[in-house]
Every structure is written in structure tokens, then in C-alpha cells.
mmCIF file of N, CA and C in Angstrom:
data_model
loop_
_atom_site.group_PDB
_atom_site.id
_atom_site.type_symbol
_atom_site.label_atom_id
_atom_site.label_comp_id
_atom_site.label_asym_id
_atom_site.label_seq_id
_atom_site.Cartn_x
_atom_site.Cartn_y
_atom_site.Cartn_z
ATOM 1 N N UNK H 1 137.618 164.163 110.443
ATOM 2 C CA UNK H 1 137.199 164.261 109.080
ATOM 3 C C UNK H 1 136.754 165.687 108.774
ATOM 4 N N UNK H 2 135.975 166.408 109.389
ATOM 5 C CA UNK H 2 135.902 167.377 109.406
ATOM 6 C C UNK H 2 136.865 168.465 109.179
ATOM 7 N N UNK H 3 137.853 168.388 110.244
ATOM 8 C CA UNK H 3 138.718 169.673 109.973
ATOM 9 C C UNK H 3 139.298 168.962 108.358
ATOM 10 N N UNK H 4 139.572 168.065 108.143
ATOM 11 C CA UNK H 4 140.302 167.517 106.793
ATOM 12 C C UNK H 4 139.231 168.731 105.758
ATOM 13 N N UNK H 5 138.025 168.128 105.652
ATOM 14 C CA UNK H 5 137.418 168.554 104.574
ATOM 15 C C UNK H 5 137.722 170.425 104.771
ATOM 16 N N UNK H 6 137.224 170.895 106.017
ATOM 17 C CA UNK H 6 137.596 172.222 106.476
ATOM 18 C C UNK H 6 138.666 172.743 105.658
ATOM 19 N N UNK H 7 139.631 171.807 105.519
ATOM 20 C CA UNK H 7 141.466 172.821 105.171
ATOM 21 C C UNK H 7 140.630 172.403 103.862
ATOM 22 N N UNK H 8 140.665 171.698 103.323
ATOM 23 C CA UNK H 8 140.497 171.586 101.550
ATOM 24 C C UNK H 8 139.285 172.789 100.979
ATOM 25 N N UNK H 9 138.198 172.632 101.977
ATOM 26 C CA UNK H 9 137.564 173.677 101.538
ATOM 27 C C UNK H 9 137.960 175.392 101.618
ATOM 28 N N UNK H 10 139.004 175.590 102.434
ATOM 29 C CA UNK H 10 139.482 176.682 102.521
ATOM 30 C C UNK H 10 140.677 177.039 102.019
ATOM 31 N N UNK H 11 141.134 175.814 101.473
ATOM 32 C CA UNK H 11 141.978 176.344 100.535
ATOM 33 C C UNK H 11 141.185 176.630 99.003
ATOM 34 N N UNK H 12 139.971 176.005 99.003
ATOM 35 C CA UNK H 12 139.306 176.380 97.473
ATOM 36 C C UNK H 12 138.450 177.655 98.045
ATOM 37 N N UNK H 13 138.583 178.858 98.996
ATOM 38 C CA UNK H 13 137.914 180.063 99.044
ATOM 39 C C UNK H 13 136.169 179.204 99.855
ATOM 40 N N UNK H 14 136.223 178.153 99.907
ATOM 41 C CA UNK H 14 134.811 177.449 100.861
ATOM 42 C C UNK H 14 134.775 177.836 101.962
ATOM 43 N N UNK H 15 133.620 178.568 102.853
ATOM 44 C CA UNK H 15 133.085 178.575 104.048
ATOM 45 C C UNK H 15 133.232 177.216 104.674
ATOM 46 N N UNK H 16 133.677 176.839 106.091
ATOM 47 C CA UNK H 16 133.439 175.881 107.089
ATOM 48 C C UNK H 16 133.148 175.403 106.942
ATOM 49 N N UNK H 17 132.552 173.956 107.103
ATOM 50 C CA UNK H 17 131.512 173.292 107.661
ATOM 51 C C UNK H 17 131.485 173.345 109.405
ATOM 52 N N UNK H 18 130.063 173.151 109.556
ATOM 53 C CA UNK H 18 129.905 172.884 110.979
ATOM 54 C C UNK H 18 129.436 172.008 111.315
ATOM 55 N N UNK H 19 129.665 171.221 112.881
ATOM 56 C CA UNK H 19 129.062 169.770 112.970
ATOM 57 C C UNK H 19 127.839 170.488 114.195
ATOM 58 N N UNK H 20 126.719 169.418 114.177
ATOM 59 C CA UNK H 20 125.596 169.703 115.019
ATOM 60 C C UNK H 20 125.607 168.556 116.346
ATOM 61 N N UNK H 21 125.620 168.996 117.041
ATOM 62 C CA UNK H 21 125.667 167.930 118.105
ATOM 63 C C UNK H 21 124.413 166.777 118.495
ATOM 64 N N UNK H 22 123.279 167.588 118.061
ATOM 65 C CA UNK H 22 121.955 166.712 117.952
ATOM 66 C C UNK H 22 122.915 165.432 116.470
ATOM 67 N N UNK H 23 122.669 165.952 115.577
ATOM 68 C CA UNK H 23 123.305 165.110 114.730
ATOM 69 C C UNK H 23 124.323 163.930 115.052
ATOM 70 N N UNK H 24 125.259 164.548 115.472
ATOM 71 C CA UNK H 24 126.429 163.834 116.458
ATOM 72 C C UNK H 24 126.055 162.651 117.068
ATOM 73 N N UNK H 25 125.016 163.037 117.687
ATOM 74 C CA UNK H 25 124.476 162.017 118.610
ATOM 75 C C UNK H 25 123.196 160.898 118.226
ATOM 76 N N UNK H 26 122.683 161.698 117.060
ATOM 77 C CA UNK H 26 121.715 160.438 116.028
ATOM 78 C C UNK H 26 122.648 159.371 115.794
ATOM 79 N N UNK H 27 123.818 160.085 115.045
ATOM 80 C CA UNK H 27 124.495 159.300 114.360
ATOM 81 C C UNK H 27 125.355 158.180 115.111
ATOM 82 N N UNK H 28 125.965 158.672 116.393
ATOM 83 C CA UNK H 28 126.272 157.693 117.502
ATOM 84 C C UNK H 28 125.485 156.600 117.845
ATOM 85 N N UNK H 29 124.357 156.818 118.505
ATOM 86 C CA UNK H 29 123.155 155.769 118.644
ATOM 87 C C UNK H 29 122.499 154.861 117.616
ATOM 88 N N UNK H 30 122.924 155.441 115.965
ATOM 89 C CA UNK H 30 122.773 154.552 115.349
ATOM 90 C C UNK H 30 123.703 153.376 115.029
ATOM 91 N N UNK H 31 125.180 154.027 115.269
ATOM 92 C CA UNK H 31 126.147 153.231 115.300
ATOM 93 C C UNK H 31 126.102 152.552 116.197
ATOM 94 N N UNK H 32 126.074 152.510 117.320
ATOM 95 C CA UNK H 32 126.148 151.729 118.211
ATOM 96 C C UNK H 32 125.258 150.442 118.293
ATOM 97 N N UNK H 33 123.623 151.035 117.855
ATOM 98 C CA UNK H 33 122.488 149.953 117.982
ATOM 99 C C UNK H 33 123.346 148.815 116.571
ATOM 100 N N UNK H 34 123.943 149.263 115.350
ATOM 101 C CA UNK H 34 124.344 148.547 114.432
ATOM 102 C C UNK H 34 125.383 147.626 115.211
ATOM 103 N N UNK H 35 126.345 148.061 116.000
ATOM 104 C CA UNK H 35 127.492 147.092 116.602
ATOM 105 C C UNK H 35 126.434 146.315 117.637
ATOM 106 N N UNK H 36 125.590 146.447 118.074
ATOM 107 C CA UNK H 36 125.334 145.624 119.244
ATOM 108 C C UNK H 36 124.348 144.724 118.651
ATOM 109 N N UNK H 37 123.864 145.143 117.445
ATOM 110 C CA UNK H 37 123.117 143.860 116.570
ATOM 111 C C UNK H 37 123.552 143.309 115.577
ATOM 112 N N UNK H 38 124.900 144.030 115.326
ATOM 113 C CA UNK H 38 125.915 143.079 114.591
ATOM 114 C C UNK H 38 124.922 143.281 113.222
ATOM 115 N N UNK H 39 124.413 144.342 112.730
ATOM 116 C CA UNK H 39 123.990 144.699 111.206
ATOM 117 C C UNK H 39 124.638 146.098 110.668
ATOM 118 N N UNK H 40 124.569 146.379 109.207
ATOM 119 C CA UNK H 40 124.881 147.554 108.996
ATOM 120 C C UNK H 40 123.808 148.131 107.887
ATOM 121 N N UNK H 41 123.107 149.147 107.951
ATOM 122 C CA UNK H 41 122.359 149.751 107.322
ATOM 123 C C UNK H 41 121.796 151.570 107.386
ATOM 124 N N UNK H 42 121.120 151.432 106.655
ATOM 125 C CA UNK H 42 120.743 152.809 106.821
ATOM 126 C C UNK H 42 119.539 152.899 107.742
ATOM 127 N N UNK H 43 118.973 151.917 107.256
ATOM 128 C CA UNK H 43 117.691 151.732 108.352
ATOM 129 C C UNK H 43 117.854 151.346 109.655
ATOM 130 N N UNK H 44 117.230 151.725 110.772
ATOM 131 C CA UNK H 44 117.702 151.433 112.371
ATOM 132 C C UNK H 44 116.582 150.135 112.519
ATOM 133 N N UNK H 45 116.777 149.378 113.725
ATOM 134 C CA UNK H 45 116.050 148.113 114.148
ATOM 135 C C UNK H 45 115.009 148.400 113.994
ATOM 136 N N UNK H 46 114.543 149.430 114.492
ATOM 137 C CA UNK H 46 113.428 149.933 114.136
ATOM 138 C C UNK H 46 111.923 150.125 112.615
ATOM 139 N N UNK H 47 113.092 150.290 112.184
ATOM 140 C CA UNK H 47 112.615 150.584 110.524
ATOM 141 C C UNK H 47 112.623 151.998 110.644
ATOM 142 N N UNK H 48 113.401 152.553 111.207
ATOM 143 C CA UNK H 48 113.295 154.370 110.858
ATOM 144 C C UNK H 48 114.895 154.798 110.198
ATOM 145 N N UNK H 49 114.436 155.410 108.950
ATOM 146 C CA UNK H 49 115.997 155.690 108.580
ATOM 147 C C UNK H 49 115.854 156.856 108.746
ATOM 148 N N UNK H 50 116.952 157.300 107.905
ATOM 149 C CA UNK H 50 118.463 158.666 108.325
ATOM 150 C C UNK H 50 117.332 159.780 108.875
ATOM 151 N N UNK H 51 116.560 160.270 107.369
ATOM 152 C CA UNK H 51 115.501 160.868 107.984
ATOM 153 C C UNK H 51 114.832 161.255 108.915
ATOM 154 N N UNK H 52 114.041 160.169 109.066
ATOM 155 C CA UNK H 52 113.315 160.195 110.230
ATOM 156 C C UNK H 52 113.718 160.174 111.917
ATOM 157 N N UNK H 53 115.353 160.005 112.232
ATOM 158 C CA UNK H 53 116.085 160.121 113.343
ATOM 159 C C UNK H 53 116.514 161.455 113.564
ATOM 160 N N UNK H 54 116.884 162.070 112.386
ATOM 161 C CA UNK H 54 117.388 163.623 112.461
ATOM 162 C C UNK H 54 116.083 164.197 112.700
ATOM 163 N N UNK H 55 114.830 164.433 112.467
ATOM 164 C CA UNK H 55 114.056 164.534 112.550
ATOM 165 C C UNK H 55 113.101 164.732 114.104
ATOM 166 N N UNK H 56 113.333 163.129 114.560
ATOM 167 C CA UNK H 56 113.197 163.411 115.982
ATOM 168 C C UNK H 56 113.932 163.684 116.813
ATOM 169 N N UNK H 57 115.163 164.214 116.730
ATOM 170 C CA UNK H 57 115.841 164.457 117.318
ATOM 171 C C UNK H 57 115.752 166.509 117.224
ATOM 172 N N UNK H 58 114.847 166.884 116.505
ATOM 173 C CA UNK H 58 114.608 168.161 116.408
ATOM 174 C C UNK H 58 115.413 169.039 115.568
ATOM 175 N N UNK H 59 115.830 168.076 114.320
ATOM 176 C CA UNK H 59 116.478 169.036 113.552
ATOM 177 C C UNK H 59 115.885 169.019 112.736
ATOM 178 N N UNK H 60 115.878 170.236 111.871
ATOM 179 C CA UNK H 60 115.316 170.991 110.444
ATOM 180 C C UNK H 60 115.796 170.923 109.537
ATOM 181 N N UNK H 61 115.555 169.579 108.269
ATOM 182 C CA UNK H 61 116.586 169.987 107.267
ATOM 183 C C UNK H 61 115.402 169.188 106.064
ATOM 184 N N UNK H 62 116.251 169.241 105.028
ATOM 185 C CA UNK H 62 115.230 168.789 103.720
ATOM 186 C C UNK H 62 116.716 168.764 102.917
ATOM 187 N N UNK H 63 116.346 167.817 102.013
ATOM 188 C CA UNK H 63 117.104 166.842 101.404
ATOM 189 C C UNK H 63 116.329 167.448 99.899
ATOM 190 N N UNK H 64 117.553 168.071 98.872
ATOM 191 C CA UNK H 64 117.320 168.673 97.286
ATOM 192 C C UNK H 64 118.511 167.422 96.514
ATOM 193 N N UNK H 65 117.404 166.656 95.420
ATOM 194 C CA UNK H 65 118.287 165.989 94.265
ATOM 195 C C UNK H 65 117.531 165.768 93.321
#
């Protein structure tokens, strides 16, 4: 998906995107805990969403809308 968006953005004059591997791997473990409990959400078993996983996982970001 990435390189997809990559060519479209570079054909409109757009810089890259880059993927983060901390990220990568939130996002894996959340998928996975969802297949093995057979739910789908944003929130983990836990009650910790998107947020708060990127988060402990030591990334720096903030969310503008």
C-alpha cells in the first residue's frame, strides 16, 4: 500500500511517505490480538486505543483536526 500511495504521490510533485517500524509492529499486535479474539475495533482488549499503543511503544506524534 505504501509504495501505491508513494507512485501517486510522486507523480503529484509529493515527498514519500515513510513507514515506522515501532508502528509496524503496534499495528501487528493489534491485529493479531483482534483475530485471536475474533473482534474488530479500534480499541484493544484492553481498553487502550490507537493512541495510547503508539504511544507506548515510544513514538511521538499528536493528532491536528
Amino acid at each position: 500500500m505504501v509504495t501505491r500511495v508513494n507512485t501517486l504521490r510522486a507523480a503529484n510533485g509529493c515527498p514519500e511517505l515513510e513507514t515506522d517500524p515501532r508502528l509496524t509492529e503496534v499495528a501487528q499486535r493489534h491485529s493479531d490480538d483482534m483475530a485471536a479474539r475474533n473482534y474488530f475495533d479500534h480499541t484493544d482488549s484492553s481498553g487502550r486505543g490507537a493512541g495510547d499503543r503508539v504511544e507506548a511503544a515510544g513514538y511521538d506524534w499528536s493528532a491536528v483536526g
